[in-house]
mmCIF file of C-alpha atoms in Angstrom:
data_model
loop_
_atom_site.group_PDB
_atom_site.id
_atom_site.type_symbol
_atom_site.label_atom_id
_atom_site.label_comp_id
_atom_site.label_asym_id
_atom_site.label_seq_id
_atom_site.Cartn_x
_atom_site.Cartn_y
_atom_site.Cartn_z
ATOM 1 C CA UNK A 3 94.999 -18.907 -43.598
ATOM 2 C CA UNK A 4 92.637 -16.368 -42.075
ATOM 3 C CA UNK A 5 90.910 -16.449 -38.768
ATOM 4 C CA UNK A 6 87.539 -16.566 -40.631
ATOM 5 C CA UNK A 7 88.415 -20.132 -41.728
ATOM 6 C CA UNK A 8 88.167 -21.240 -38.191
ATOM 7 C CA UNK A 9 84.483 -20.341 -38.089
ATOM 8 C CA UNK A 10 83.548 -21.304 -41.891
ATOM 9 C CA UNK A 11 81.228 -24.120 -41.696
ATOM 10 C CA UNK A 12 81.782 -24.799 -45.431
ATOM 11 C CA UNK A 13 85.279 -26.046 -45.159
ATOM 12 C CA UNK A 14 86.656 -29.466 -44.537
ATOM 13 C CA UNK A 15 87.129 -30.609 -40.928
ATOM 14 C CA UNK A 16 90.951 -30.538 -41.364
ATOM 15 C CA UNK A 17 90.984 -26.988 -42.495
ATOM 16 C CA UNK A 18 88.699 -25.844 -39.661
ATOM 17 C CA UNK A 19 91.114 -27.723 -37.220
ATOM 18 C CA UNK A 20 94.163 -26.118 -38.711
ATOM 19 C CA UNK A 21 92.708 -22.710 -38.769
ATOM 20 C CA UNK A 22 92.276 -22.815 -35.009
ATOM 21 C CA UNK A 23 95.965 -23.785 -34.428
ATOM 22 C CA UNK A 24 97.372 -21.657 -37.249
ATOM 23 C CA UNK A 25 100.358 -19.510 -36.446
ATOM 24 C CA UNK A 26 103.630 -19.800 -35.138
ATOM 25 C CA UNK A 27 103.010 -20.255 -31.349
ATOM 26 C CA UNK A 28 99.554 -21.837 -30.820
ATOM 27 C CA UNK A 29 100.650 -25.431 -31.081
ATOM 28 C CA UNK A 30 103.648 -24.570 -28.559
ATOM 29 C CA UNK A 31 101.012 -22.807 -26.305
ATOM 30 C CA UNK A 32 98.686 -25.826 -26.617
ATOM 31 C CA UNK A 33 101.701 -28.072 -25.632
ATOM 32 C CA UNK A 34 102.737 -25.988 -22.676
ATOM 33 C CA UNK A 35 99.173 -25.485 -21.232
ATOM 34 C CA UNK A 36 98.713 -29.340 -21.518
ATOM 35 C CA UNK A 37 101.226 -29.592 -18.431
ATOM 36 C CA UNK A 38 98.787 -27.304 -16.538
ATOM 37 C CA UNK A 39 97.715 -23.819 -15.840
ATOM 38 C CA UNK A 40 100.192 -21.079 -16.589
ATOM 39 C CA UNK A 41 100.399 -17.439 -15.897
ATOM 40 C CA UNK A 42 101.320 -15.151 -18.952
ATOM 41 C CA UNK A 43 104.673 -14.340 -17.459
ATOM 42 C CA UNK A 44 105.514 -18.055 -17.126
ATOM 43 C CA UNK A 45 104.598 -18.748 -20.811
ATOM 44 C CA UNK A 46 106.888 -15.681 -21.741
ATOM 45 C CA UNK A 47 109.764 -17.223 -19.803
ATOM 46 C CA UNK A 48 109.085 -20.608 -21.478
ATOM 47 C CA UNK A 49 108.995 -18.968 -24.864
ATOM 48 C CA UNK A 50 111.472 -15.916 -24.771
ATOM 49 C CA UNK A 51 111.051 -15.338 -28.528
ATOM 50 C CA UNK A 52 107.373 -14.281 -28.333
ATOM 51 C CA UNK A 53 106.286 -10.772 -27.566
ATOM 52 C CA UNK A 54 103.854 -9.876 -24.942
ATOM 53 C CA UNK A 55 101.527 -8.652 -27.700
ATOM 54 C CA UNK A 56 101.607 -11.708 -29.830
ATOM 55 C CA UNK A 57 101.154 -13.986 -26.770
ATOM 56 C CA UNK A 58 98.232 -11.962 -25.732
ATOM 57 C CA UNK A 59 96.754 -12.136 -29.143
ATOM 58 C CA UNK A 60 97.273 -15.885 -29.448
ATOM 59 C CA UNK A 61 95.800 -16.683 -26.064
ATOM 60 C CA UNK A 62 92.899 -14.465 -26.918
ATOM 61 C CA UNK A 63 92.159 -16.343 -30.110
ATOM 62 C CA UNK A 64 92.579 -19.550 -28.397
ATOM 63 C CA UNK A 65 90.021 -18.389 -25.755
ATOM 64 C CA UNK A 66 87.627 -17.325 -28.497
ATOM 65 C CA UNK A 67 88.072 -20.804 -30.024
ATOM 66 C CA UNK A 68 87.078 -22.475 -26.749
ATOM 67 C CA UNK A 69 90.585 -23.994 -26.266
ATOM 68 C CA UNK A 70 91.750 -21.823 -23.478
ATOM 69 C CA UNK A 71 90.103 -20.791 -20.109
ATOM 70 C CA UNK A 72 91.202 -17.317 -18.732
ATOM 71 C CA UNK A 73 90.848 -16.705 -15.061
ATOM 72 C CA UNK A 74 91.374 -13.490 -13.505
ATOM 73 C CA UNK A 75 91.858 -13.372 -9.725
ATOM 74 C CA UNK A 76 90.811 -10.346 -7.927
ATOM 75 C CA UNK A 77 94.031 -9.342 -6.356
ATOM 76 C CA UNK A 78 96.617 -6.864 -6.268
ATOM 77 C CA UNK A 79 98.568 -6.970 -8.664
ATOM 78 C CA UNK A 80 96.275 -8.526 -10.940
ATOM 79 C CA UNK A 81 96.735 -12.355 -11.488
ATOM 80 C CA UNK A 82 95.585 -13.950 -14.757
ATOM 81 C CA UNK A 83 95.983 -17.805 -15.248
ATOM 82 C CA UNK A 84 95.318 -19.562 -18.523
ATOM 83 C CA UNK A 85 94.526 -23.353 -18.523
ATOM 84 C CA UNK A 86 92.936 -25.680 -21.274
ATOM 85 C CA UNK A 87 89.412 -26.247 -21.603
ATOM 86 C CA UNK A 88 88.068 -29.755 -22.023
ATOM 87 C CA UNK A 89 88.019 -28.886 -25.820
ATOM 88 C CA UNK A 90 91.451 -27.851 -25.681
ATOM 89 C CA UNK A 91 92.588 -31.056 -24.054
ATOM 90 C CA UNK A 92 90.539 -32.910 -26.848
ATOM 91 C CA UNK A 93 92.444 -30.933 -29.478
ATOM 92 C CA UNK A 94 95.757 -31.781 -28.020
ATOM 93 C CA UNK A 95 94.854 -35.450 -27.839
ATOM 94 C CA UNK A 96 93.858 -35.419 -31.519
ATOM 95 C CA UNK A 97 97.255 -33.703 -32.374
ATOM 96 C CA UNK A 98 99.338 -36.457 -30.712
ATOM 97 C CA UNK A 99 99.357 -38.840 -33.692
ATOM 98 C CA UNK A 100 100.286 -35.899 -35.980
ATOM 99 C CA UNK A 101 103.139 -34.939 -33.414
ATOM 100 C CA UNK A 102 104.370 -38.722 -33.626
ATOM 101 C CA UNK A 103 104.467 -38.499 -37.364
ATOM 102 C CA UNK A 104 106.419 -35.215 -37.077
ATOM 103 C CA UNK A 105 108.980 -36.838 -34.846
ATOM 104 C CA UNK A 106 109.283 -39.901 -37.355
ATOM 105 C CA UNK A 107 109.690 -37.548 -40.113
ATOM 106 C CA UNK A 108 112.496 -35.553 -38.295
ATOM 107 C CA UNK A 109 114.201 -39.041 -37.424
ATOM 108 C CA UNK A 110 114.052 -40.011 -40.965
ATOM 109 C CA UNK A 111 115.440 -36.610 -42.145
ATOM 110 C CA UNK A 112 118.291 -36.866 -39.579
ATOM 111 C CA UNK A 113 119.103 -40.563 -40.951
ATOM 112 C CA UNK A 114 119.098 -39.248 -44.559
ATOM 113 C CA UNK A 115 121.512 -36.605 -43.733
ATOM 114 C CA UNK A 116 123.804 -38.974 -41.858
ATOM 115 C CA UNK A 117 124.067 -41.325 -44.649
ATOM 116 C CA UNK A 118 124.943 -38.608 -47.302
#
């Protein structure tokens, strides 16, 4: 799905929502930021497989979509902190039932594997 889908007013609501969280890391970043503000280095430690470039790109896209607030503190060395906006918290709450469904699916798959 392309980034333009996140801003296309002619698509269904589900497509517009999925476009905002599309990608390998955005749902994980949303989940981690739900616990509170994080610095980029903290996020990198929590997600060792993500590169600095990809982390920055994902956070910038989430900021552009109104999900994340980026606060730069005027200190040396520079300090940047990311947190969820109210809109980001709203999306996280909307995704909670989908997360519950996903866990039920994984449990079902595990049961099926154990039975075979």
